[in-house]
Short mmCIF file of C-alpha atoms (C1' of nucleotides) in Angstrom, two decimals:
data_model
loop_
_atom_site.label_atom_id
_atom_site.label_comp_id
_atom_site.label_asym_id
_atom_site.label_seq_id
_atom_site.Cartn_x
_atom_site.Cartn_y
_atom_site.Cartn_z
CA MET A 44 0.07 -0.31 0.29
CA SER A 45 1.12 3.37 -0.60
CA SER A 46 2.04 6.24 2.19
CA ILE A 47 -0.77 6.59 4.60
CA ARG A 48 -1.83 10.29 4.28
CA VAL A 49 -2.58 11.77 8.02
CA VAL A 50 -4.28 14.92 9.04
CA LEU A 51 -4.02 16.03 12.22
CA PHE A 52 -6.13 18.63 14.41
CA GLU A 53 -4.71 19.68 17.76
CA ASP A 54 -4.69 22.56 19.44
CA ASN A 55 -1.45 22.00 21.49
CA PHE A 56 1.44 23.47 19.86
CA HIS A 57 4.05 20.75 21.10
CA LEU A 58 1.57 17.83 20.85
CA ARG A 59 0.85 19.32 17.19
CA GLU A 60 4.42 19.24 16.28
CA SER A 61 5.66 16.27 17.91
CA LEU A 62 2.65 14.02 16.18
CA TYR A 63 3.94 15.61 12.85
CA PHE A 64 7.23 14.87 13.40
CA LEU A 65 6.80 11.17 14.23
CA ILE A 66 4.29 11.00 11.40
CA GLY A 67 6.51 11.91 9.24
CA ALA A 68 9.50 9.74 10.66
CA GLU A 69 7.72 6.87 9.65
CA PRO A 70 8.35 5.12 6.19
CA ASP A 71 5.02 4.03 5.56
CA MET A 72 3.40 7.44 6.43
CA GLU A 73 3.52 11.04 5.79
CA CYS A 74 1.44 14.09 7.32
CA VAL A 75 0.03 16.20 5.09
CA GLY A 76 -1.49 18.57 7.53
CA ALA A 77 -1.51 19.49 11.14
CA PHE A 78 -4.04 22.29 12.00
CA ALA A 79 -4.71 23.92 15.62
CA ASP A 80 -8.27 24.47 15.45
CA CYS A 81 -10.97 23.49 12.83
CA SER A 82 -11.67 26.82 10.93
CA GLY A 83 -11.42 25.90 7.16
CA LEU A 84 -11.90 22.06 8.09
CA GLU A 85 -13.42 21.21 4.84
CA ALA A 86 -11.43 23.18 2.45
CA GLN A 87 -8.38 21.72 4.55
CA ILE A 88 -9.02 18.26 3.98
CA THR A 89 -10.26 18.57 0.61
CA ALA A 90 -6.84 20.00 -0.18
CA ALA A 91 -5.00 17.19 1.94
CA LYS A 92 -6.57 14.36 0.69
CA PRO A 93 -5.75 12.15 4.07
CA ASP A 94 -6.52 8.53 4.61
CA VAL A 95 -6.98 9.32 8.11
CA ILE A 96 -7.85 11.90 10.45
CA LEU A 97 -6.52 12.18 13.97
CA MET A 98 -8.74 14.54 15.83
CA ASP A 99 -8.33 15.75 19.40
CA ILE A 100 -11.74 16.39 21.53
CA GLU A 101 -10.69 19.48 23.09
CA MET A 102 -9.87 22.53 21.24
CA PRO A 103 -11.20 26.00 20.90
CA GLY A 104 -13.92 26.86 18.61
CA MET A 105 -15.39 23.84 17.24
CA ASN A 106 -14.55 20.84 18.90
CA GLY A 107 -13.53 17.34 18.08
CA ILE A 108 -16.61 15.99 18.66
CA GLU A 109 -18.77 18.71 15.84
CA ALA A 110 -15.94 18.04 13.47
CA VAL A 111 -16.10 14.41 13.35
CA GLY A 112 -19.69 14.93 12.55
CA GLN A 113 -19.28 17.22 9.84
CA ILE A 114 -16.31 15.26 8.34
CA LYS A 115 -18.42 11.94 8.32
CA ARG A 116 -21.62 14.59 6.55
CA VAL A 117 -19.12 15.36 3.97
CA PHE A 118 -16.38 12.56 3.64
CA PRO A 119 -18.09 9.77 4.79
CA ASP A 120 -15.01 7.16 4.11
CA ILE A 121 -11.87 9.28 5.73
CA PRO A 122 -11.50 7.32 9.15
CA VAL A 123 -11.28 9.89 12.18
CA LEU A 124 -9.26 9.07 15.05
CA MET A 125 -10.24 10.56 18.39
CA GLN A 126 -7.62 11.21 20.81
CA THR A 127 -8.31 12.69 24.31
CA ILE A 128 -7.79 12.73 27.72
CA PHE A 129 -11.67 11.99 28.66
CA GLN A 130 -13.15 8.67 29.07
CA ASP A 131 -16.18 9.19 30.36
CA ASP A 132 -19.14 7.50 29.15
CA GLU A 133 -20.44 10.68 27.49
CA HIS A 134 -17.59 11.68 25.35
CA ILE A 135 -17.02 7.94 24.22
CA PHE A 136 -20.62 8.12 23.22
CA ASN A 137 -20.61 10.82 21.55
CA ALA A 138 -17.37 10.46 19.68
CA LEU A 139 -18.47 7.06 18.29
CA CYS A 140 -22.07 8.17 17.58
CA ALA A 141 -20.64 11.02 15.61
CA GLY A 142 -18.78 8.67 13.22
CA ALA A 143 -15.24 8.37 14.66
CA SER A 144 -13.33 4.91 14.07
CA GLY A 145 -11.32 4.90 16.69
CA TYR A 146 -10.40 6.47 20.27
CA LEU A 147 -6.89 6.81 21.77
CA LEU A 148 -6.71 8.12 25.29
CA LYS A 149 -3.71 10.46 25.24
CA SER A 150 -1.82 8.22 28.13
CA ALA A 151 -1.14 5.88 24.96
CA ASP A 152 2.61 6.11 23.72
CA ALA A 153 4.09 7.08 20.53
CA HIS A 154 4.19 3.44 19.03
CA HIS A 155 0.00 3.18 20.13
CA TYR A 156 -0.10 6.39 18.08
CA LEU A 157 1.33 4.88 14.83
CA GLN A 158 -0.07 1.35 15.55
CA ALA A 159 -3.40 3.30 15.69
CA ILE A 160 -3.35 4.77 12.15
CA ARG A 161 -2.33 2.10 10.25
CA ASP A 162 -4.96 -0.25 11.90
CA VAL A 163 -7.99 2.00 11.30
CA ARG A 164 -6.60 2.45 7.91
CA GLN A 165 -6.83 -1.38 7.39
CA GLY A 166 -10.20 -1.03 8.42
CA GLY A 167 -9.89 -1.93 12.25
CA ALA A 168 -11.53 0.08 15.14
CA PRO A 169 -8.13 0.77 17.84
CA MET A 170 -9.40 1.84 20.53
CA SER A 171 -7.37 2.14 24.44
CA GLY A 172 -7.92 -0.44 26.71
CA PRO A 173 -10.45 0.66 28.99
CA VAL A 174 -12.52 2.40 26.15
CA ALA A 175 -12.96 -0.84 24.12
CA ARG A 176 -14.01 -2.68 27.67
CA ARG A 177 -16.97 -0.12 27.91
CA VAL A 178 -17.50 -0.01 24.69
CA LEU A 179 -17.93 -3.52 25.07
CA GLU A 180 -19.85 -3.33 28.18
CA LEU A 181 -22.50 -0.97 26.93
CA PHE A 182 -22.68 -3.59 23.86
CA GLN A 183 -23.27 -5.95 25.90
CA LYS A 184 -26.26 -4.31 27.75
CA ASN A 185 -27.66 -2.85 25.37
CA VAL A 186 -28.26 -5.67 22.75
CA LYS A 187 -29.92 -9.12 23.60
CA PRO A 188 -31.41 -8.44 27.07
CA GLU A 189 -33.33 -11.85 26.73
CA LEU A 190 -30.15 -13.15 27.69
CA ARG A 191 -29.82 -12.83 31.01
CA ASN A 192 -29.54 -15.45 33.98
CA ASP A 193 -31.27 -15.17 36.78
CA TYR A 194 -28.44 -17.13 39.14
CA GLU A 195 -32.01 -19.26 40.18
CA LEU A 196 -33.16 -16.99 42.35
CA THR A 197 -36.88 -17.72 43.70
CA GLN A 198 -39.61 -15.67 43.50
CA LYS A 199 -39.59 -13.98 46.92
CA GLU A 200 -35.83 -13.43 46.50
CA LYS A 201 -36.52 -11.33 43.52
CA GLU A 202 -39.10 -9.28 45.08
CA VAL A 203 -36.58 -8.92 47.73
CA LEU A 204 -33.77 -8.15 45.85
CA ALA A 205 -35.59 -5.54 43.39
CA GLU A 206 -36.87 -3.59 47.03
CA LEU A 207 -33.33 -3.52 47.81
CA ILE A 208 -32.79 -1.78 44.29
CA GLU A 209 -35.50 0.53 45.47
CA GLY A 210 -32.75 1.69 47.88
CA LYS A 211 -34.69 0.21 50.77
CA SER A 212 -33.16 -0.96 53.86
CA PHE A 213 -33.81 -4.56 55.23
CA LYS A 214 -36.51 -2.79 57.62
CA MET A 215 -38.14 -1.13 54.70
CA ILE A 216 -38.41 -4.09 52.82
CA ALA A 217 -39.84 -6.26 55.95
CA ASP A 218 -42.61 -3.91 56.04
CA SER A 219 -43.49 -3.36 52.53
CA LEU A 220 -43.44 -7.04 51.81
CA GLY A 221 -45.42 -7.80 55.13
CA ILE A 222 -42.80 -10.36 56.39
CA SER A 223 -40.52 -9.95 59.56
CA TYR A 224 -37.17 -8.50 59.07
CA GLU A 225 -35.34 -11.54 59.85
CA THR A 226 -36.83 -13.03 57.06
CA VAL A 227 -35.86 -10.71 54.77
CA ARG A 228 -32.27 -10.97 56.36
CA SER A 229 -32.68 -14.57 55.79
CA HIS A 230 -33.58 -14.15 51.75
CA MET A 231 -30.39 -11.78 51.63
CA LYS A 232 -28.39 -14.59 52.79
CA SER A 233 -29.18 -16.93 50.06
CA ILE A 234 -29.29 -14.26 47.31
CA TYR A 235 -25.63 -13.31 48.56
CA ALA A 236 -24.90 -17.25 48.42
CA LYS A 237 -26.55 -17.53 44.79
CA LEU A 238 -24.77 -14.32 42.95
CA HIS A 239 -21.47 -14.69 44.64
CA VAL A 240 -21.21 -11.96 46.74
CA HIS A 241 -21.00 -10.42 50.50
CA SER A 242 -22.96 -7.40 50.56
CA ASN A 243 -26.05 -5.37 49.61
CA THR A 244 -24.34 -2.97 47.82
CA GLU A 245 -22.01 -6.15 45.60
CA ALA A 246 -25.75 -7.62 44.91
CA VAL A 247 -27.28 -4.51 44.26
CA ILE A 248 -24.16 -3.45 41.32
CA LYS A 249 -24.88 -7.32 40.05
CA ALA A 250 -28.66 -7.05 39.84
CA LEU A 251 -28.16 -3.78 38.03
CA LYS A 252 -25.10 -4.41 35.89
CA GLU A 253 -26.76 -7.96 34.59
CA ARG A 254 -30.49 -6.63 34.66
CA ILE A 255 -31.56 -9.30 36.85
CA VAL A 256 -35.09 -8.72 38.34
CA MET B 117 2.27 -7.56 38.96
CA SER B 118 2.65 -11.38 39.67
CA SER B 119 2.97 -13.24 36.36
CA ILE B 120 -0.26 -14.01 34.53
CA ARG B 121 -2.12 -17.05 35.39
CA VAL B 122 -3.81 -18.15 31.55
CA VAL B 123 -5.69 -20.99 30.90
CA LEU B 124 -6.68 -22.27 27.51
CA PHE B 125 -9.49 -24.36 25.62
CA GLU B 126 -8.61 -25.61 21.86
CA ASP B 127 -9.45 -28.71 20.32
CA ASN B 128 -6.28 -28.40 17.94
CA PHE B 129 -3.60 -30.27 19.11
CA HIS B 130 -0.96 -28.49 17.28
CA LEU B 131 -2.17 -25.10 17.76
CA ARG B 132 -2.70 -25.76 21.93
CA GLU B 133 1.14 -27.10 22.18
CA SER B 134 2.16 -23.94 20.34
CA LEU B 135 0.41 -21.63 22.47
CA TYR B 136 1.17 -23.51 25.45
CA PHE B 137 4.81 -22.87 25.10
CA LEU B 138 4.56 -19.52 23.73
CA ILE B 139 2.80 -18.45 26.89
CA GLY B 140 4.92 -20.32 28.68
CA ALA B 141 8.30 -18.78 27.28
CA GLU B 142 6.86 -15.22 28.43
CA PRO B 143 8.52 -13.82 31.47
CA ASP B 144 5.09 -12.27 33.19
CA MET B 145 2.59 -15.23 32.08
CA GLU B 146 2.40 -19.03 32.88
CA CYS B 147 0.05 -21.14 31.19
CA VAL B 148 -1.59 -23.27 33.94
CA GLY B 149 -3.71 -25.37 31.87
CA ALA B 150 -4.57 -25.96 28.44
CA PHE B 151 -7.35 -28.39 27.21
CA ALA B 152 -8.80 -29.77 24.58
CA ASP B 153 -12.58 -29.64 25.11
CA CYS B 154 -14.84 -28.11 27.88
CA SER B 155 -15.50 -31.25 29.64
CA GLY B 156 -14.98 -30.69 33.54
CA LEU B 157 -14.90 -26.85 32.88
CA GLU B 158 -15.70 -25.36 35.93
CA ALA B 159 -13.76 -28.01 38.36
CA GLN B 160 -10.63 -27.15 35.76
CA ILE B 161 -10.99 -23.42 36.38
CA THR B 162 -11.24 -23.84 40.22
CA ALA B 163 -7.96 -26.04 40.30
CA ALA B 164 -5.68 -23.88 37.93
CA LYS B 165 -7.29 -20.28 39.10
CA PRO B 166 -6.45 -18.06 36.04
CA ASP B 167 -6.19 -14.79 35.33
CA VAL B 168 -7.41 -15.08 31.92
CA ILE B 169 -9.28 -17.54 29.65
CA LEU B 170 -8.41 -18.13 26.22
CA MET B 171 -11.25 -19.95 24.62
CA ASP B 172 -11.57 -21.37 20.98
CA ILE B 173 -15.17 -21.62 19.76
CA GLU B 174 -15.00 -24.18 17.53
CA MET B 175 -14.67 -27.47 19.78
CA PRO B 176 -16.32 -30.72 20.07
CA GLY B 177 -18.84 -31.26 22.90
CA MET B 178 -19.48 -27.99 23.86
CA ASN B 179 -18.73 -25.04 22.20
CA GLY B 180 -16.66 -21.91 23.34
CA ILE B 181 -19.77 -19.74 23.05
CA GLU B 182 -21.30 -21.56 25.39
CA ALA B 183 -18.89 -21.64 27.62
CA VAL B 184 -18.06 -18.35 27.92
CA GLY B 185 -21.81 -18.32 29.38
CA GLN B 186 -21.13 -21.11 31.82
CA ILE B 187 -17.59 -19.53 33.26
CA LYS B 188 -19.80 -16.06 33.44
CA ARG B 189 -21.92 -17.53 35.52
CA VAL B 190 -19.81 -18.90 37.79
CA PHE B 191 -16.69 -16.58 37.50
CA PRO B 192 -17.52 -13.45 36.45
CA ASP B 193 -14.94 -11.69 37.22
CA ILE B 194 -12.05 -13.96 34.96
CA PRO B 195 -11.93 -12.29 31.78
CA VAL B 196 -12.44 -14.33 28.23
CA LEU B 197 -10.52 -14.04 25.46
CA MET B 198 -12.23 -16.06 22.12
CA GLN B 199 -10.05 -17.14 19.52
CA THR B 200 -11.55 -18.29 16.09
CA ILE B 201 -11.34 -17.89 12.52
CA PHE B 202 -15.04 -17.04 12.41
CA GLN B 203 -15.83 -12.96 12.01
CA ASP B 204 -19.59 -13.09 10.97
CA ASP B 205 -21.98 -10.79 12.97
CA GLU B 206 -23.66 -13.63 14.57
CA HIS B 207 -20.98 -15.39 15.87
CA ILE B 208 -18.96 -12.27 17.18
CA PHE B 209 -22.26 -10.93 18.39
CA ASN B 210 -22.80 -14.21 20.87
CA ALA B 211 -19.73 -14.36 21.68
CA LEU B 212 -19.72 -10.89 23.14
CA CYS B 213 -23.32 -11.21 24.55
CA ALA B 214 -21.97 -14.54 26.48
CA GLY B 215 -19.76 -12.37 28.09
CA ALA B 216 -16.16 -12.58 26.35
CA SER B 217 -13.92 -9.90 27.14
CA GLY B 218 -12.13 -9.93 23.63
CA TYR B 219 -12.36 -11.57 20.57
CA LEU B 220 -8.94 -12.65 18.22
CA LEU B 221 -8.71 -13.76 14.53
CA LYS B 222 -6.59 -16.73 14.71
CA SER B 223 -4.98 -15.04 11.64
CA ALA B 224 -3.21 -12.74 14.57
CA ASP B 225 0.09 -13.87 14.52
CA ALA B 226 1.69 -14.89 17.78
CA HIS B 227 2.67 -11.16 19.27
CA HIS B 228 -1.02 -9.93 19.04
CA TYR B 229 -1.77 -13.11 21.34
CA LEU B 230 0.53 -12.30 23.93
CA GLN B 231 -0.36 -8.73 23.62
CA ALA B 232 -4.16 -9.27 23.77
CA ILE B 233 -3.75 -11.40 26.72
CA ARG B 234 -1.80 -8.85 28.74
CA ASP B 235 -4.63 -6.13 27.44
CA VAL B 236 -7.49 -8.34 28.79
CA ARG B 237 -5.85 -8.48 31.91
CA GLN B 238 -5.13 -4.79 32.42
CA GLY B 239 -8.78 -4.13 31.49
CA GLY B 240 -8.79 -3.71 27.92
CA ALA B 241 -11.22 -5.15 25.55
CA PRO B 242 -8.26 -6.29 22.67
CA MET B 243 -10.60 -7.26 19.35
CA SER B 244 -8.87 -7.89 16.17
CA GLY B 245 -8.97 -4.62 13.39
CA PRO B 246 -12.24 -6.36 11.63
CA VAL B 247 -14.19 -7.09 14.55
CA ALA B 248 -13.82 -3.82 16.51
CA ARG B 249 -15.02 -1.95 13.60
CA ARG B 250 -18.13 -4.21 13.32
CA VAL B 251 -18.97 -4.04 16.89
CA LEU B 252 -18.34 -0.11 16.57
CA GLU B 253 -20.65 0.04 13.60
CA LEU B 254 -22.84 -1.81 16.04
CA PHE B 255 -22.31 0.19 18.57
CA GLN B 256 -23.40 3.49 16.74
CA LYS B 257 -26.46 2.04 15.54
CA ASN B 258 -27.72 1.04 18.66
CA VAL B 259 -26.73 3.26 21.35
CA LYS B 260 -27.77 7.01 22.26
CA PRO B 261 -26.36 9.19 24.56
CA GLU B 262 -28.35 10.67 27.12
CA LEU B 263 -27.91 13.79 29.45
CA ARG B 264 -26.13 13.08 33.02
CA ASN B 265 -25.72 15.30 35.45
CA ASP B 266 -23.09 14.73 37.97
CA TYR B 267 -23.94 16.37 40.93
CA GLU B 268 -21.16 18.75 41.25
CA LEU B 269 -19.30 15.93 42.60
CA THR B 270 -15.77 16.66 43.31
CA GLN B 271 -12.92 14.74 41.82
CA LYS B 272 -12.05 12.43 44.53
CA GLU B 273 -15.74 11.98 45.39
CA LYS B 274 -16.34 10.74 41.86
CA GLU B 275 -13.18 8.30 42.27
CA VAL B 276 -14.59 7.33 45.66
CA LEU B 277 -17.62 6.76 44.15
CA ALA B 278 -16.28 4.99 41.42
CA GLU B 279 -14.38 2.53 43.96
CA LEU B 280 -17.89 1.86 45.44
CA ILE B 281 -19.33 0.78 42.38
CA GLU B 282 -16.87 -1.74 42.01
CA GLY B 283 -18.06 -3.00 45.23
CA LYS B 284 -15.55 -2.38 47.31
CA SER B 285 -16.01 -1.79 50.75
CA PHE B 286 -14.85 1.75 52.74
CA LYS B 287 -12.01 0.26 54.22
CA MET B 288 -10.86 -1.44 50.67
CA ILE B 289 -11.76 1.99 49.03
CA ALA B 290 -9.29 3.50 51.37
CA ASP B 291 -6.33 1.12 50.48
CA SER B 292 -6.56 1.50 47.04
CA LEU B 293 -7.13 4.96 46.88
CA GLY B 294 -4.01 5.65 49.40
CA ILE B 295 -6.04 7.53 51.94
CA SER B 296 -7.33 7.04 55.51
CA TYR B 297 -10.77 5.08 56.34
CA GLU B 298 -11.64 8.80 57.76
CA THR B 299 -11.66 10.35 54.91
CA VAL B 300 -13.10 8.08 52.97
CA ARG B 301 -16.08 8.15 55.23
CA SER B 302 -16.01 11.96 54.98
CA HIS B 303 -16.09 11.88 51.15
CA MET B 304 -18.86 9.62 51.43
CA LYS B 305 -21.03 12.03 53.44
CA SER B 306 -20.85 14.47 51.16
CA ILE B 307 -21.78 12.25 48.15
CA TYR B 308 -24.72 11.39 50.50
CA ALA B 309 -25.59 15.05 50.78
CA LYS B 310 -25.03 15.74 46.67
CA LEU B 311 -27.05 13.26 45.50
CA HIS B 312 -29.63 13.35 48.57
CA VAL B 313 -29.06 9.92 49.11
CA HIS B 314 -28.52 8.00 53.27
CA SER B 315 -26.70 5.11 52.22
CA ASN B 316 -23.91 3.23 50.18
CA THR B 317 -26.65 1.11 48.52
CA GLU B 318 -28.56 4.47 47.19
CA ALA B 319 -25.42 5.94 46.31
CA VAL B 320 -24.50 3.17 43.99
CA ILE B 321 -28.45 2.93 42.42
CA LYS B 322 -28.15 6.38 41.98
CA ALA B 323 -24.72 6.27 40.00
CA LEU B 324 -25.21 3.40 37.83
CA LYS B 325 -28.63 4.22 36.81
CA GLU B 326 -27.77 7.83 35.63
CA ARG B 327 -24.49 7.11 34.76
CA ILE B 328 -22.87 9.12 37.14
CA VAL B 329 -18.97 8.65 37.36
"C1'" DG C 40 -5.32 38.82 53.56
"C1'" DG C 41 -9.31 37.25 54.09
"C1'" DT C 42 -12.76 33.97 52.59
"C1'" DT C 43 -14.44 29.69 50.51
"C1'" DC C 44 -13.60 24.97 48.71
"C1'" DC C 45 -11.50 20.76 49.41
"C1'" DA C 46 -8.76 17.01 50.70
"C1'" DT C 47 -7.56 14.85 54.98
"C1'" DC C 48 -8.23 12.82 59.19
"C1'" DA C 49 -10.04 12.19 64.19
"C1'" DC C 50 -13.41 10.74 67.67
"C1'" DC C 51 -18.10 9.42 69.31
"C1'" DC C 52 -22.02 7.16 69.27
"C1'" DT C 53 -25.85 4.28 67.02
"C1'" DT C 54 -28.06 2.32 63.45
"C1'" DT C 55 -27.59 -1.06 59.98
"C1'" DT C 56 -25.37 -5.58 57.74
"C1'" DG C 57 -23.19 -9.64 57.61
"C1'" DT C 58 -22.62 -14.50 59.55
"C1'" DG C 59 -23.60 -18.32 61.88
"C1'" DG C 60 -26.16 -21.14 63.54
"C1'" DG C 61 -31.06 -22.85 64.53
"C1'" DA C 62 -36.48 -24.22 64.28
"C1'" DT C 63 -41.02 -24.76 62.27
"C1'" DG C 64 -44.62 -25.64 59.03
"C1'" DC C 65 -46.12 -25.78 54.14
"C1'" DC C 66 -45.49 -27.52 49.84
"C1'" DT C 67 -43.84 -31.20 46.04
"C1'" DC C 68 -42.02 -35.29 44.23
"C1'" DT C 69 -41.73 -39.78 44.77
"C1'" DA D 72 -43.93 -41.78 54.68
"C1'" DG D 73 -40.18 -39.38 53.79
"C1'" DA D 74 -36.73 -35.99 51.24
"C1'" DG D 75 -35.86 -31.84 49.64
"C1'" DG D 76 -36.39 -26.64 48.58
"C1'" DC D 77 -38.86 -23.02 50.09
"C1'" DA D 78 -40.69 -19.06 53.07
"C1'" DT D 79 -40.42 -18.27 57.53
"C1'" DC D 80 -39.12 -16.53 61.76
"C1'" DC D 81 -35.40 -16.49 66.28
"C1'" DC D 82 -30.59 -15.77 68.41
"C1'" DA D 83 -26.00 -13.86 69.12
"C1'" DC D 84 -21.88 -11.65 68.15
"C1'" DA D 85 -18.94 -8.83 65.04
"C1'" DA D 86 -18.08 -5.84 61.49
"C1'" DA D 87 -19.51 -2.02 58.66
"C1'" DA D 88 -21.96 1.95 57.85
"C1'" DG D 89 -24.59 6.03 59.16
"C1'" DG D 90 -24.16 10.64 61.61
"C1'" DG D 91 -22.66 14.49 64.10
"C1'" DT D 92 -18.71 17.69 64.74
"C1'" DG D 93 -14.68 19.51 64.51
"C1'" DA D 94 -9.35 19.98 62.92
"C1'" DT D 95 -5.86 21.46 59.69
"C1'" DG D 96 -3.25 22.57 55.83
"C1'" DG D 97 -3.48 23.82 50.74
"C1'" DA D 98 -5.33 25.84 46.61
"C1'" DA D 99 -8.12 29.25 44.35
"C1'" DC D 100 -10.60 33.30 44.56
"C1'" DC D 101 -11.34 37.88 45.44
#
DNA sequence: GGTTCCATCACCCTTTTGTGGGATGCCTCT
DNA sequence: AGAGGCATCCCACAAAAGGGTGATGGAACC
């Protein structure tokens, strides 16, 4: 394959220059543009004809996420790699939903950047470890809700767990289910055993994450 | 981190042996089990106590996807890496929904296998290029971001809350954040105030449901 | 140079949970 | 009739969490 043409958008001067030279030094890629903001975005891309775009999220003016959206509307086939320090759901969501083809955390070292560029060029979707994991989890949660296991909880145990997820204490659960405090505790014991957890909190986490109840 | 304990399930004798020696030769990992099928799955895992499981999909008897499902029910915290020649949506889908933490195509070379094992051990979700891209595409179709408010939690409070929804106790949080037990409690108090809740459990529920942290 | 957060830690006391034993009666299946 | 699972309750002790109050140092903001 011929040299990979890369354009980068990054407002930090040092990082931009570093990436520029880093990419230029690779035999199989060249940096055909490096910009500090997204003014003139479309014209610059039209002129540079990049194979891959590296896009920072936090930038003055138009931010990287809006930029991806715009790029994808005009140049749907150019893959865009996000690079950012944010790894919260919202940024990941927005960036990926806007059409990004990869998501790198800035903690990634130089080698990873270059590898990611090659990867995305070849049809991959490079994502830093924690991001990939998060995407997977969201993926696993959102799709196929029918594939849930209920850990063989009995009806009553499910009721108790459901109340627990309402945020109630054992006493409140006893009240609202019309059973005694001790019975609630008893049910909790078997819930813990079946879910392999050792606390109220862990049970709630597991129940919510795996959509039991 | 201590040596990564790997167990592998692979019916092809040559590949199994190759992987066994390959893993064994790495200074930071050891292969504590290599099996040709999934009979006695649970007992073998209990005995080997692996940190990571490498699982082939196409196997006689129980296939790798069913196996993942079973493993995840009993050992939800052990990450399972799928390795297979299939890259159709159906296989990817089923494997990931069953709980796999990564998906490698067998075309990946030895280095990629080892790197993927390290990656998944550190919370990543290694996926071969085309698979990652496909997951991303499915993700982009399925998930929409929603608005969240963070209740103005401080950085530290978010960290504590994050640990909490890992299922940790106050003591464990104190340890892993390197602060004292009393400080954790102190942060918890302000978290409660800001979230308008009065217990550990309620805080976790709110955090998970509203995607804070 | 004071004010306001924030992160840190401490002490006291109460309440809630976790764990390990029980026990009883009611089903259902065999 | 017996076995097993389930729901129901009880007790006792230990561990964890909740609530109040207060103190210190640092950074940030006027």
